[in-house]
Short mmCIF file of C-alpha atoms in Angstrom, two decimals:
data_model
loop_
_atom_site.label_atom_id
_atom_site.label_comp_id
_atom_site.label_asym_id
_atom_site.label_seq_id
_atom_site.Cartn_x
_atom_site.Cartn_y
_atom_site.Cartn_z
CA MET A 1 -4.71 2.22 14.27
CA ARG A 2 -6.96 0.30 16.72
CA LYS A 3 -9.78 3.15 17.24
CA ARG A 4 -10.21 2.83 13.20
CA GLU A 5 -13.01 1.74 11.96
CA VAL A 6 -11.83 -0.50 9.18
CA PHE A 7 -8.80 -2.22 11.48
CA ARG A 8 -11.55 -5.29 13.61
CA ASP A 9 -10.94 -5.28 17.28
CA PHE A 10 -8.06 -7.43 18.94
CA GLU A 11 -8.74 -10.07 21.21
CA GLY A 12 -7.35 -9.63 24.97
CA ASP A 13 -4.68 -12.86 24.86
CA GLU A 14 -4.31 -11.63 21.00
CA LEU A 15 -3.57 -8.33 22.42
CA GLU A 16 -1.03 -9.07 24.57
CA PHE A 17 1.04 -11.71 22.35
CA VAL A 18 0.84 -8.75 19.31
CA GLY A 19 3.05 -6.67 22.77
CA ARG A 20 5.54 -9.04 23.27
CA PHE A 21 5.52 -9.76 19.28
CA LYS A 22 6.52 -6.29 18.98
CA LYS A 23 10.40 -5.08 19.12
CA GLY A 24 10.21 -0.92 19.05
CA ASP A 25 8.92 1.36 17.14
CA LEU A 26 11.11 2.92 13.96
CA ALA A 27 10.72 6.29 12.85
CA VAL A 28 11.48 6.29 8.52
CA LYS A 29 12.03 10.06 6.38
CA LYS A 30 10.56 10.61 3.72
CA GLY A 31 12.30 9.10 0.26
CA ALA A 32 13.91 6.58 2.84
CA THR A 33 14.77 2.88 1.41
CA VAL A 34 12.56 0.71 4.44
CA LEU A 35 13.62 -2.55 2.37
CA VAL A 36 15.65 -3.53 -0.36
CA GLU A 37 15.02 -5.74 -2.80
CA GLY A 38 18.02 -8.64 -2.25
CA ALA A 39 18.51 -8.32 1.17
CA HIS A 40 17.52 -10.13 4.31
CA ASN A 41 16.15 -7.64 7.26
CA PRO A 42 15.02 -9.61 10.29
CA HIS A 43 12.70 -7.65 10.89
CA LEU A 44 9.14 -7.46 9.62
CA TYR A 45 6.71 -4.40 10.12
CA THR A 46 3.28 -2.31 10.21
CA VAL A 47 2.51 1.17 9.35
CA LEU A 48 0.62 2.98 11.51
CA SER A 49 1.27 6.46 10.16
CA GLY A 50 2.57 7.46 6.81
CA TRP A 51 3.03 5.91 3.66
CA GLY A 52 5.85 4.78 0.61
CA PHE A 53 5.70 2.40 -2.70
CA ARG A 54 6.94 -1.25 -3.10
CA TYR A 55 9.16 -1.39 -6.40
CA LYS A 56 11.23 -3.58 -8.63
CA LEU A 57 14.31 -1.85 -10.52
CA LEU A 58 15.84 -3.00 -13.25
CA GLU A 59 19.70 -3.18 -14.81
CA ASP A 60 18.92 0.69 -16.10
CA GLY A 61 18.18 1.68 -13.69
CA ARG A 62 14.00 1.54 -14.89
CA ARG A 63 12.15 1.60 -11.95
CA GLN A 64 8.12 -0.49 -11.81
CA ILE A 65 5.77 0.30 -9.24
CA VAL A 66 4.11 -2.81 -8.00
CA ASN A 67 1.90 -1.45 -4.81
CA TYR A 68 1.54 1.53 -2.31
CA VAL A 69 1.45 1.55 1.63
CA MET A 70 -0.05 2.73 3.72
CA PRO A 71 -1.50 2.71 7.46
CA GLY A 72 -1.75 -1.17 8.51
CA ASP A 73 -0.02 -2.99 5.61
CA LEU A 74 2.31 -5.45 6.42
CA VAL A 75 5.71 -5.20 5.13
CA GLY A 76 8.90 -7.65 5.17
CA LEU A 77 6.67 -10.75 5.28
CA GLN A 78 7.80 -11.51 1.79
CA GLY A 79 11.28 -11.38 3.33
CA SER A 80 10.74 -13.06 6.53
CA LEU A 81 8.87 -16.08 4.14
CA MET A 82 11.08 -16.20 1.68
CA GLY A 83 14.43 -15.65 2.73
CA GLU A 84 15.29 -12.77 1.33
CA MET A 85 12.98 -9.55 0.27
CA LYS A 86 11.56 -9.53 -3.59
CA HIS A 87 11.56 -5.56 -3.72
CA SER A 88 12.25 -2.88 -2.70
CA VAL A 89 10.13 -0.71 -0.56
CA GLU A 90 10.45 3.68 -0.43
CA ALA A 91 9.01 5.90 2.03
CA LEU A 92 6.56 8.87 -0.13
CA SER A 93 5.99 10.37 2.86
CA GLN A 94 7.25 10.36 6.77
CA MET A 95 6.49 6.64 8.33
CA SER A 96 6.39 5.00 11.44
CA LEU A 97 6.29 1.79 11.80
CA CYS A 98 6.18 -1.15 14.51
CA VAL A 99 8.42 -3.53 14.37
CA PHE A 100 8.40 -7.25 14.95
CA GLU A 101 10.87 -10.04 15.11
CA LYS A 102 10.25 -12.78 12.03
CA ALA A 103 11.81 -15.34 14.08
CA GLU A 104 9.19 -14.99 16.79
CA LEU A 105 6.60 -15.27 13.62
CA PHE A 106 6.62 -19.43 14.24
CA SER A 107 5.42 -18.88 18.21
CA LEU A 108 2.49 -17.05 16.17
CA TYR A 109 1.00 -19.25 13.74
CA LYS A 110 2.20 -22.08 16.33
CA LYS A 111 -0.41 -19.71 19.30
CA PHE A 112 -2.94 -18.10 17.51
CA PRO A 113 -4.62 -18.98 14.34
CA GLU A 114 -6.53 -16.40 13.97
CA LEU A 115 -4.01 -14.22 13.82
CA ALA A 116 -1.68 -16.42 11.62
CA TYR A 117 -5.34 -16.37 9.43
CA ASP A 118 -5.22 -12.48 10.03
CA ILE A 119 -1.79 -12.75 7.68
CA THR A 120 -3.07 -14.85 5.43
CA TRP A 121 -5.69 -12.31 4.30
CA ILE A 122 -3.17 -9.86 4.59
CA ALA A 123 -1.28 -11.65 1.67
CA SER A 124 -4.55 -12.10 0.15
CA ARG A 125 -5.60 -9.25 -0.09
CA GLU A 126 -2.39 -8.06 -1.53
CA GLU A 127 -3.32 -10.43 -4.75
CA CYS A 128 -6.45 -9.35 -5.32
CA MET A 129 -4.53 -5.63 -5.61
CA LEU A 130 -1.47 -6.98 -7.91
CA ASP A 131 -4.29 -8.34 -10.21
CA ASP A 132 -5.94 -5.40 -10.46
CA HIS A 133 -2.77 -3.35 -11.22
CA LEU A 134 -1.83 -6.46 -13.79
CA LEU A 135 -5.14 -5.55 -15.58
CA THR A 136 -4.65 -2.00 -15.39
CA VAL A 137 -1.13 -2.26 -16.96
CA GLY A 138 -1.75 -4.94 -19.54
CA ARG A 139 -5.81 -3.73 -20.35
CA ARG A 140 -6.41 -0.37 -19.64
CA THR A 141 -5.51 1.85 -22.22
CA ALA A 142 -3.47 5.73 -20.96
CA LEU A 143 -6.76 7.94 -19.42
CA GLU A 144 -8.84 3.92 -18.10
CA LYS A 145 -5.36 3.71 -16.08
CA VAL A 146 -4.45 6.59 -14.27
CA ALA A 147 -7.94 7.71 -13.44
CA TYR A 148 -8.30 4.02 -11.10
CA LEU A 149 -5.14 4.21 -10.13
CA LEU A 150 -5.82 7.69 -8.38
CA VAL A 151 -9.43 6.99 -7.16
CA PHE A 152 -7.79 3.27 -6.20
CA ILE A 153 -5.56 4.97 -3.90
CA LEU A 154 -7.31 7.51 -2.77
CA ASP A 155 -9.99 4.84 -1.89
CA ARG A 156 -7.30 3.09 0.52
CA ALA A 157 -6.32 6.27 1.89
CA ARG A 158 -9.54 8.16 2.67
CA GLN A 159 -9.69 4.53 4.59
CA SER A 160 -5.88 4.49 6.09
CA GLY A 161 -6.73 7.68 7.24
CA LEU A 162 -4.63 9.05 5.27
CA SER A 163 -6.48 11.52 3.29
CA ARG A 164 -9.46 13.87 4.10
CA ASN A 165 -9.32 16.14 1.42
CA GLY A 166 -9.43 14.19 -1.34
CA THR A 167 -5.31 15.25 -2.08
CA LEU A 168 -2.36 12.59 -2.85
CA ALA A 169 0.88 13.66 -2.02
CA LEU A 170 2.11 11.89 -4.82
CA THR A 171 4.50 13.13 -8.67
CA GLN A 172 3.71 11.19 -11.22
CA GLN A 173 6.59 10.24 -11.97
CA HIS A 174 5.16 8.16 -9.42
CA VAL A 175 1.50 7.16 -11.00
CA ALA A 176 4.42 6.67 -15.20
CA ASP A 177 6.12 4.36 -12.77
CA THR A 178 3.14 2.25 -11.43
CA LEU A 179 1.44 2.23 -14.99
CA GLY A 180 4.28 1.64 -16.84
CA ILE A 181 3.08 4.59 -19.67
CA SER A 182 6.10 7.82 -20.06
CA LEU A 183 5.52 10.83 -17.82
CA VAL A 184 5.26 13.01 -21.00
CA HIS A 185 2.03 10.51 -21.35
CA THR A 186 1.28 10.46 -18.33
CA ASN A 187 1.60 14.73 -18.30
CA LYS A 188 -1.04 14.93 -21.16
CA THR A 189 -3.53 11.98 -19.67
CA ILE A 190 -3.55 14.18 -16.06
CA ALA A 191 -3.94 17.03 -18.71
CA ARG A 192 -6.91 15.46 -20.24
CA LEU A 193 -8.45 14.90 -16.51
CA ALA A 194 -8.30 17.83 -14.81
CA SER A 195 -10.00 19.90 -18.30
CA ARG A 196 -12.57 17.18 -17.29
CA ASN A 197 -12.77 18.54 -13.83
CA HIS A 198 -11.80 14.98 -12.19
CA LEU A 199 -9.08 16.10 -10.71
CA LYS A 200 -6.45 19.71 -10.25
CA TRP A 201 -2.57 18.32 -10.27
CA GLU A 202 -0.90 21.28 -7.99
CA ASP A 203 2.22 21.96 -6.38
CA GLY A 204 1.65 19.52 -2.81
CA GLY A 205 0.47 16.59 -5.40
CA CYS A 206 -3.18 15.55 -6.95
CA LYS A 207 -6.74 16.73 -6.03
CA ILE A 208 -9.61 14.47 -6.28
CA LEU A 209 -12.42 16.61 -7.60
CA ASN A 210 -15.03 13.98 -8.92
CA GLN A 211 -13.90 10.37 -7.42
CA GLU A 212 -17.18 9.05 -8.34
CA ALA A 213 -16.47 9.90 -12.86
CA LEU A 214 -12.53 8.88 -12.28
CA ALA A 215 -14.61 4.98 -10.42
CA GLU A 216 -16.70 5.21 -13.12
CA LEU A 217 -14.24 5.84 -16.63
CA ALA A 218 -11.91 3.08 -14.83
CA GLY A 219 -14.26 0.61 -14.72
CA TRP A 220 -13.79 -0.05 -11.00
CA THR A 221 -15.98 -0.72 -7.96
CA PRO A 222 -14.34 0.04 -4.16
CA GLY A 223 -14.18 -3.23 -1.82
CA SER A 224 -16.53 -3.69 0.67
CA GLY A 225 -15.71 -1.91 3.26
CA GLY A 226 -15.82 -4.47 6.08
CA LYS A 227 -13.78 -4.46 8.85
CA ARG A 228 -10.10 -5.95 7.81
CA PRO A 229 -6.94 -7.48 9.81
CA PHE A 230 -4.07 -6.52 10.85
CA LEU A 231 -0.85 -6.83 13.32
#
């Protein structure tokens, strides 16, 4: 993780503390639930490899995917600060997680203000992404919604080392559940984008053929690309 250009370097004392803060690694199978809404969990996690998604369920089983978690993302912070999880997390692929004891989070804030700032930065970044998602669900057209989501995920996946050939291991149901549109409408919208040679949907997921065209269609610009923190 530390070798990737997207992440900032640790100071020696910070690295030593994080090494003590860490309690182990957790392997999660594809399709497994990492965290459950309403649960009390004594741990929080940093994604080391693989990816998953955060979601909420209505009583009748309808699902809203609120965001995707990738290497470098912190999972479970909400439960650490609010007592219980307000969403669930499911693995989209096999995942490896770094496990931290949330009871020791206060010592991080007390002894390492730089790391505490990093956690604030991570939470703020999540808020910014949710702002974009809300704008997308509320105001973008169906074509713009799908274009935005795919180019947004691809940009994040490339930064975190998940996608090097433009392919996203995603189903159309995930796209529908993220954007709040029906699976039929999602399928028709993807077909329109495919007819423009912007993407190709394969058995293993979606292959992006023209990232720039999708970004232009969605009216979306990627971030600055500066280094970001992680634990």
